[in-house]
Amino acid sequence: MKPLTLVFSFLASLLTLSAFAEQERPNLLWITSEDNGRHLGCYGDPKARTPHLDALAAKGIRYTHCFANAPVCAPTRNSWIFGTLASTLGTHQMRSKYRVPRDQFKTYPELLRKVGYYATNRSKTDYNTSSIKNNEIWDECSKNAHYKNGPEAAPFFAVFNLTISHESQVFPDRWKGKEPETTADQLPIPPYQLKIPEVLTDWQRYYDQLEKMDTQVGEILEELEASGKAEDTIIAYCSDHGGITLRSKRYLHDSGTRVPFMMYFPEKWKHLAPQEQGSVSDRLVQFIDMPKTWLSLAGIEAPESMSGHVIAGPDVDPAPETVYLFSGRFDEAPDTSRAVTDGQWKYIRNFETDRPRFQMLYFPMRQDGQTYHALAHQQGKTDVIQAAHYQAQVAEELYDTDNDPHEVNNLAQENPEMLKKMRQQLHLHAIESRDTGFIPELVMEQINSRGEETIYEYGQSDEQYPLEKVYQLACAASDQNEANLSQFQEALSDENLIVRHWGAMGLRMLAAKGEIGKESLSELKKALQDPSTSVVIPVAVALGYLGEEDLATSFLLEIVKKAESDMEAAWALDGLKLLNQADAVSDIPVSELNKGKYSGRIVKDLKNGSTSWTLPLKE
């Protein structure tokens, strides 16, 4: 480059920086709460005591169709920080910490700071990746982080995360005999829950915590007014996913994914609002829209890596027709489900149909309501709707959420045209987003540990990850149709490991349903020699379903003993839970099995007599 050209280039850079410095930008205050659906007064809940959020909604814009892309915190927060689906990045498995290509995927606070924002986060991170160092992307990230600590002239972006409504806040050991303040009358117990005392008490405590959360919102807003910065500040509020009682958090139903969301624009910045203040928007919104929107409000063009839609600012994007929802492994229970919604119609595809809907996870079952509800079912006290939660998952679910808000009437067989339409939408989303969720997690661990490429990069290669073929095979596997038997058997000898895995999964699910004869035993036993435990584990479970429990148990226990990671041990132990082999670990020392927190939880369950399907009955 010639010297004169260098001079002009340098001057142009100075002018750009000067323009950024002189451009006035709004402050952005984002309040998030944990684990609550739309149980607020402004969303029509008569039991709620939430005056501060109700007032904010009344003077701002209240959104009726906002969805968390995942029904649990860590995958949600990963999607938030990068503005793209965690299922694309390979960071959708709960607390997995897999790497992300940071040269390609920037976080929104980094981009805000580049144009002069003072960016703070108080203080939840849980970004589900090892590729982020919190104090490198935020100016402040701690329980004391505050916009007041920044330069007076700098605009701020501040997150305040409220934990008081988290599911752990209703665990009985936190209350020490203290009675709930919320009364038990007229609680909005959904039809899929029993009105037993333990469930009622959990709901009472939940509403108590929501009232406290609202009080904290009021304190944050009052502090903003006192700071003199309110007229320069756009305010947003939402929760991080749905609620905490049975069949909400961790489930793709609206009870787990549909959330409250509202925005307020002061007079000075009302030109950035997408519609009049004091109104209600039925626009379809998803969490990956938010980072792109924050950048738009700050006058920043979002990078191509962000896949959401701008919902406010100078250039609002058209709303999507549908949004994609995903769930995978939650703590110690492997699983794969996907969903798509247009705001009214919800389609859910479950890819492991030999699993119960309710997986009796250690953490949520610290709620009395979850535990005693499961026990009541085992004692025959549930009706047809309530009992469905404890049955095996079905491959396809279709709900009209306008007319069936609790999603208890599956219309998959009654509305074939809508089923076909929504099934196609889900397929399109999975392929276009390069959903990595069909890569077995043990393979994901190997990719991540090698350090040569990220799971995202691996998932972009059709040679390594033939997604279309894998997706079709996974759908066939969940259908549990004997007509697909030869397809699964052929897949067992495929060169591609992921194809072999889904072939094994197809055989596992056929065996669970009794749609596979014992003439297949020889092929299954041969597949036990596969070099990958991602194939051997589902094959062993299939053999167990076919009556070869001793052989299956011996292979699964051998994998546990030789496991190179907690997840590998947990997957094998999960196979024992599926096969109801509660006594399988009795002769092996706990220290030898407890290779980490997830495998340890399963060991504890098995030793206590709990499997995937039953709990030991209490007196």
CSV table of N, CA and C in Angstrom, one decimal, residues 147-238:
chain,number,residue,atom,x,y,z
A,147,TYR,N,-24.1,-0.6,36.5
A,147,TYR,CA,-23.9,0.4,35.5
A,147,TYR,C,-23.4,1.7,36.1
A,148,LYS,N,-23.6,1.9,37.4
A,148,LYS,CA,-23.1,3.1,38.1
A,148,LYS,C,-21.6,3.2,38.2
A,149,ASN,N,-21.0,2.0,38.0
A,149,ASN,CA,-19.5,1.9,38.1
A,149,ASN,C,-18.8,2.4,36.8
A,150,GLY,N,-19.6,2.6,35.8
A,150,GLY,CA,-19.0,3.0,34.5
A,150,GLY,C,-18.7,4.5,34.4
A,151,PRO,N,-18.0,4.8,33.3
A,151,PRO,CA,-17.8,6.3,33.0
A,151,PRO,C,-19.1,7.0,32.8
A,152,GLU,N,-19.2,8.2,33.4
A,152,GLU,CA,-20.5,8.9,33.4
A,152,GLU,C,-21.0,9.2,31.9
A,153,ALA,N,-20.1,9.4,31.0
A,153,ALA,CA,-20.5,9.8,29.6
A,153,ALA,C,-20.8,8.5,28.8
A,154,ALA,N,-20.5,7.4,29.2
A,154,ALA,CA,-20.6,6.2,28.4
A,154,ALA,C,-22.0,5.6,28.5
A,155,PRO,N,-22.6,5.2,27.4
A,155,PRO,CA,-23.9,4.4,27.6
A,155,PRO,C,-23.6,3.1,28.2
A,156,PHE,N,-24.7,2.5,28.9
A,156,PHE,CA,-24.5,1.2,29.5
A,156,PHE,C,-25.4,0.2,28.9
A,157,PHE,N,-25.0,-1.0,29.0
A,157,PHE,CA,-25.8,-2.2,28.8
A,157,PHE,C,-25.7,-3.0,30.1
A,158,ALA,N,-26.8,-3.2,30.8
A,158,ALA,CA,-26.7,-3.9,32.1
A,158,ALA,C,-27.7,-5.0,32.2
A,159,VAL,N,-27.2,-6.2,32.6
A,159,VAL,CA,-28.1,-7.3,32.9
A,159,VAL,C,-28.2,-7.5,34.4
A,160,PHE,N,-29.4,-7.6,34.9
A,160,PHE,CA,-29.7,-8.0,36.3
A,160,PHE,C,-30.4,-9.3,36.3
A,161,ASN,N,-29.8,-10.4,36.7
A,161,ASN,CA,-30.5,-11.7,36.7
A,161,ASN,C,-30.9,-12.0,38.1
A,162,LEU,N,-32.2,-12.3,38.2
A,162,LEU,CA,-32.9,-12.6,39.5
A,162,LEU,C,-33.0,-14.1,39.7
A,163,THR,N,-32.4,-14.6,40.8
A,163,THR,CA,-32.4,-16.0,41.0
A,163,THR,C,-33.5,-16.5,42.0
A,164,ILE,N,-34.3,-15.6,42.5
A,164,ILE,CA,-35.1,-15.9,43.7
A,164,ILE,C,-36.3,-16.8,43.2
A,165,SER,N,-36.6,-16.9,41.9
A,165,SER,CA,-37.7,-17.7,41.5
A,165,SER,C,-37.2,-19.1,40.9
A,166,HIS,N,-35.9,-19.3,41.1
A,166,HIS,CA,-35.3,-20.6,40.6
A,166,HIS,C,-36.0,-21.8,41.3
A,167,GLU,N,-36.0,-22.9,40.6
A,167,GLU,CA,-36.7,-24.1,41.2
A,167,GLU,C,-36.2,-24.5,42.6
A,168,SER,N,-34.9,-24.3,42.8
A,168,SER,CA,-34.3,-24.7,44.1
A,168,SER,C,-34.9,-23.9,45.2
A,169,GLN,N,-35.5,-22.8,45.0
A,169,GLN,CA,-36.1,-21.9,46.0
A,169,GLN,C,-37.3,-22.5,46.7
A,170,VAL,N,-37.9,-23.6,46.0
A,170,VAL,CA,-39.1,-24.2,46.6
A,170,VAL,C,-38.7,-25.5,47.3
A,171,PHE,N,-37.5,-26.0,47.2
A,171,PHE,CA,-37.1,-27.2,47.9
A,171,PHE,C,-37.4,-27.1,49.4
A,172,PRO,N,-38.0,-28.1,50.0
A,172,PRO,CA,-38.5,-28.0,51.3
A,172,PRO,C,-37.4,-27.7,52.4
A,173,ASP,N,-36.2,-28.2,52.1
A,173,ASP,CA,-35.1,-27.9,53.1
A,173,ASP,C,-34.7,-26.4,53.2
A,174,ARG,N,-35.2,-25.6,52.2
A,174,ARG,CA,-35.0,-24.2,52.3
A,174,ARG,C,-36.0,-23.4,53.2
A,175,TRP,N,-37.1,-24.1,53.5
A,175,TRP,CA,-38.2,-23.5,54.2
A,175,TRP,C,-38.3,-23.8,55.7
A,176,LYS,N,-37.7,-24.9,56.1
A,176,LYS,CA,-37.6,-25.3,57.5
A,176,LYS,C,-38.9,-25.1,58.3
A,177,GLY,N,-40.0,-25.6,57.7
A,177,GLY,CA,-41.2,-25.6,58.4
A,177,GLY,C,-42.1,-24.3,58.2
A,178,LYS,N,-41.5,-23.3,57.6
A,178,LYS,CA,-42.3,-22.1,57.4
A,178,LYS,C,-43.4,-22.3,56.4
A,179,GLU,N,-44.6,-21.8,56.8
A,179,GLU,CA,-45.8,-22.0,55.9
A,179,GLU,C,-45.8,-21.0,54.8
A,180,PRO,N,-46.2,-21.4,53.6
A,180,PRO,CA,-46.3,-20.5,52.5
A,180,PRO,C,-47.3,-19.3,52.8
A,181,GLU,N,-47.0,-18.2,52.2
A,181,GLU,CA,-48.0,-17.0,52.4
A,181,GLU,C,-49.1,-17.1,51.4
A,182,THR,N,-48.9,-17.6,50.2
A,182,THR,CA,-49.9,-17.8,49.2
A,182,THR,C,-50.9,-18.8,49.7
A,183,THR,N,-52.2,-18.5,49.6
A,183,THR,CA,-53.2,-19.5,50.0
A,183,THR,C,-53.4,-20.6,48.9
A,184,ALA,N,-53.9,-21.7,49.3
A,184,ALA,CA,-54.0,-22.9,48.4
A,184,ALA,C,-55.3,-22.8,47.6
A,185,ASP,N,-56.2,-21.9,47.9
A,185,ASP,CA,-57.4,-21.9,47.1
A,185,ASP,C,-57.2,-21.3,45.7
A,186,GLN,N,-57.9,-21.9,44.8
A,186,GLN,CA,-57.9,-21.4,43.4
A,186,GLN,C,-56.5,-21.3,42.7
A,187,LEU,N,-55.6,-22.2,43.1
A,187,LEU,CA,-54.4,-22.3,42.4
A,187,LEU,C,-54.6,-22.8,41.0
A,188,PRO,N,-53.9,-22.3,40.0
A,188,PRO,CA,-54.2,-22.8,38.6
A,188,PRO,C,-53.5,-24.1,38.3
A,189,ILE,N,-53.8,-25.2,39.0
A,189,ILE,CA,-53.2,-26.4,38.8
A,189,ILE,C,-53.6,-27.0,37.4
A,190,PRO,N,-52.6,-27.3,36.6
A,190,PRO,CA,-53.0,-27.8,35.2
A,190,PRO,C,-53.6,-29.2,35.3
A,191,PRO,N,-54.3,-29.6,34.3
A,191,PRO,CA,-55.0,-30.9,34.4
A,191,PRO,C,-54.1,-32.1,34.4
A,192,TYR,N,-52.8,-31.9,34.0
A,192,TYR,CA,-51.9,-33.1,34.1
A,192,TYR,C,-51.2,-33.2,35.4
A,193,GLN,N,-51.6,-32.4,36.4
A,193,GLN,CA,-51.1,-32.5,37.7
A,193,GLN,C,-52.2,-32.9,38.7
A,194,LEU,N,-51.9,-33.7,39.7
A,194,LEU,CA,-52.8,-34.1,40.8
A,194,LEU,C,-52.8,-32.9,41.8
A,195,LYS,N,-54.0,-32.7,42.4
A,195,LYS,CA,-54.1,-31.7,43.5
A,195,LYS,C,-53.8,-32.3,44.8
A,196,ILE,N,-52.6,-32.9,44.9
A,196,ILE,CA,-52.2,-33.5,46.2
A,196,ILE,C,-51.5,-32.4,47.1
A,197,PRO,N,-51.4,-32.6,48.4
A,197,PRO,CA,-50.8,-31.5,49.2
A,197,PRO,C,-49.4,-31.1,48.8
A,198,GLU,N,-48.6,-32.0,48.4
A,198,GLU,CA,-47.2,-31.7,48.1
A,198,GLU,C,-47.2,-30.8,46.8
A,199,VAL,N,-48.0,-31.1,45.8
A,199,VAL,CA,-48.1,-30.3,44.6
A,199,VAL,C,-48.6,-28.9,45.0
A,200,LEU,N,-49.7,-28.8,45.7
A,200,LEU,CA,-50.2,-27.5,46.1
A,200,LEU,C,-49.2,-26.6,46.9
A,201,THR,N,-48.5,-27.3,47.8
A,201,THR,CA,-47.5,-26.5,48.5
A,201,THR,C,-46.4,-26.0,47.6
A,202,ASP,N,-45.9,-26.8,46.7
A,202,ASP,CA,-44.9,-26.3,45.7
A,202,ASP,C,-45.4,-25.1,44.9
A,203,TRP,N,-46.7,-25.1,44.5
A,203,TRP,CA,-47.3,-24.0,43.8
A,203,TRP,C,-47.4,-22.7,44.7
A,204,GLN,N,-47.8,-23.0,46.0
A,204,GLN,CA,-47.8,-21.8,46.9
A,204,GLN,C,-46.5,-21.2,47.1
A,205,ARG,N,-45.4,-22.0,47.3
A,205,ARG,CA,-44.1,-21.4,47.4
A,205,ARG,C,-43.6,-20.7,46.2
A,206,TYR,N,-44.0,-21.3,45.0
A,206,TYR,CA,-43.6,-20.7,43.7
A,206,TYR,C,-44.2,-19.3,43.6
A,207,TYR,N,-45.5,-19.1,44.0
A,207,TYR,CA,-46.1,-17.8,43.9
A,207,TYR,C,-45.5,-16.8,44.9
A,208,ASP,N,-45.1,-17.4,46.1
A,208,ASP,CA,-44.4,-16.5,47.1
A,208,ASP,C,-43.1,-16.0,46.5
A,209,GLN,N,-42.4,-16.9,45.8
A,209,GLN,CA,-41.1,-16.4,45.2
A,209,GLN,C,-41.3,-15.5,44.0
A,210,LEU,N,-42.3,-15.7,43.3
A,210,LEU,CA,-42.6,-14.7,42.2
A,210,LEU,C,-42.9,-13.3,42.7
A,211,GLU,N,-43.6,-13.3,43.8
A,211,GLU,CA,-43.9,-12.0,44.4
A,211,GLU,C,-42.6,-11.3,44.9
A,212,LYS,N,-41.7,-12.1,45.4
A,212,LYS,CA,-40.4,-11.5,45.9
A,212,LYS,C,-39.5,-11.1,44.6
A,213,MET,N,-39.6,-11.9,43.6
A,213,MET,CA,-38.9,-11.5,42.3
A,213,MET,C,-39.4,-10.2,41.8
A,214,ASP,N,-40.7,-10.0,41.8
A,214,ASP,CA,-41.3,-8.7,41.4
A,214,ASP,C,-40.9,-7.6,42.2
A,215,THR,N,-40.8,-7.8,43.5
A,215,THR,CA,-40.3,-6.8,44.4
A,215,THR,C,-38.9,-6.3,44.0
A,216,GLN,N,-38.0,-7.3,43.7
A,216,GLN,CA,-36.7,-7.0,43.3
A,216,GLN,C,-36.7,-6.2,42.0
A,217,VAL,N,-37.6,-6.6,41.1
A,217,VAL,CA,-37.7,-5.8,39.8
A,217,VAL,C,-38.0,-4.3,40.2
A,218,GLY,N,-39.0,-4.1,41.1
A,218,GLY,CA,-39.3,-2.8,41.5
A,218,GLY,C,-38.1,-2.0,42.1
A,219,GLU,N,-37.3,-2.7,42.8
A,219,GLU,CA,-36.1,-2.0,43.4
A,219,GLU,C,-35.1,-1.6,42.3
A,220,ILE,N,-35.0,-2.5,41.3
A,220,ILE,CA,-34.0,-2.1,40.2
A,220,ILE,C,-34.6,-0.9,39.4
A,221,LEU,N,-35.9,-0.9,39.2
A,221,LEU,CA,-36.5,0.2,38.5
A,221,LEU,C,-36.4,1.5,39.3
A,222,GLU,N,-36.7,1.4,40.6
A,222,GLU,CA,-36.6,2.6,41.5
A,222,GLU,C,-35.2,3.1,41.5
A,223,GLU,N,-34.2,2.3,41.5
A,223,GLU,CA,-32.8,2.7,41.5
A,223,GLU,C,-32.5,3.4,40.2
A,224,LEU,N,-33.0,2.9,39.1
A,224,LEU,CA,-32.8,3.5,37.8
A,224,LEU,C,-33.3,5.0,37.8
A,225,GLU,N,-34.5,5.1,38.3
A,225,GLU,CA,-35.1,6.5,38.4
A,225,GLU,C,-34.3,7.4,39.2
A,226,ALA,N,-33.8,6.9,40.4
A,226,ALA,CA,-33.0,7.7,41.3
A,226,ALA,C,-31.7,8.1,40.7
A,227,SER,N,-31.2,7.3,39.7
A,227,SER,CA,-29.9,7.6,39.1
A,227,SER,C,-29.9,8.7,38.1
A,228,GLY,N,-31.1,9.1,37.7
A,228,GLY,CA,-31.3,10.2,36.7
A,228,GLY,C,-31.1,9.7,35.3
A,229,LYS,N,-31.0,8.4,35.1
A,229,LYS,CA,-30.7,7.8,33.8
A,229,LYS,C,-32.0,7.2,33.1
A,230,ALA,N,-33.1,7.2,33.8
A,230,ALA,CA,-34.3,6.5,33.3
A,230,ALA,C,-34.7,6.9,31.9
A,231,GLU,N,-34.7,8.3,31.7
A,231,GLU,CA,-35.2,8.8,30.4
A,231,GLU,C,-34.2,8.5,29.2
A,232,ASP,N,-33.0,7.9,29.6
A,232,ASP,CA,-32.1,7.5,28.5
A,232,ASP,C,-32.0,6.0,28.4
A,233,THR,N,-32.9,5.3,29.1
A,233,THR,CA,-32.7,3.8,29.2
A,233,THR,C,-33.9,3.1,28.7
A,234,ILE,N,-33.7,2.2,27.7
A,234,ILE,CA,-34.7,1.2,27.3
A,234,ILE,C,-34.6,0.0,28.2
A,235,ILE,N,-35.8,-0.5,28.6
A,235,ILE,CA,-35.9,-1.6,29.6
A,235,ILE,C,-36.5,-2.8,29.0
A,236,ALA,N,-35.9,-4.0,29.2
A,236,ALA,CA,-36.5,-5.2,28.8
A,236,ALA,C,-36.6,-6.2,30.0
A,237,TYR,N,-37.6,-7.0,30.0
A,237,TYR,CA,-37.7,-8.0,31.0
A,237,TYR,C,-38.2,-9.3,30.4
A,238,CYS,N,-37.6,-10.5,30.8
A,238,CYS,CA,-38.1,-11.8,30.4
A,238,CYS,C,-37.6,-12.8,31.5
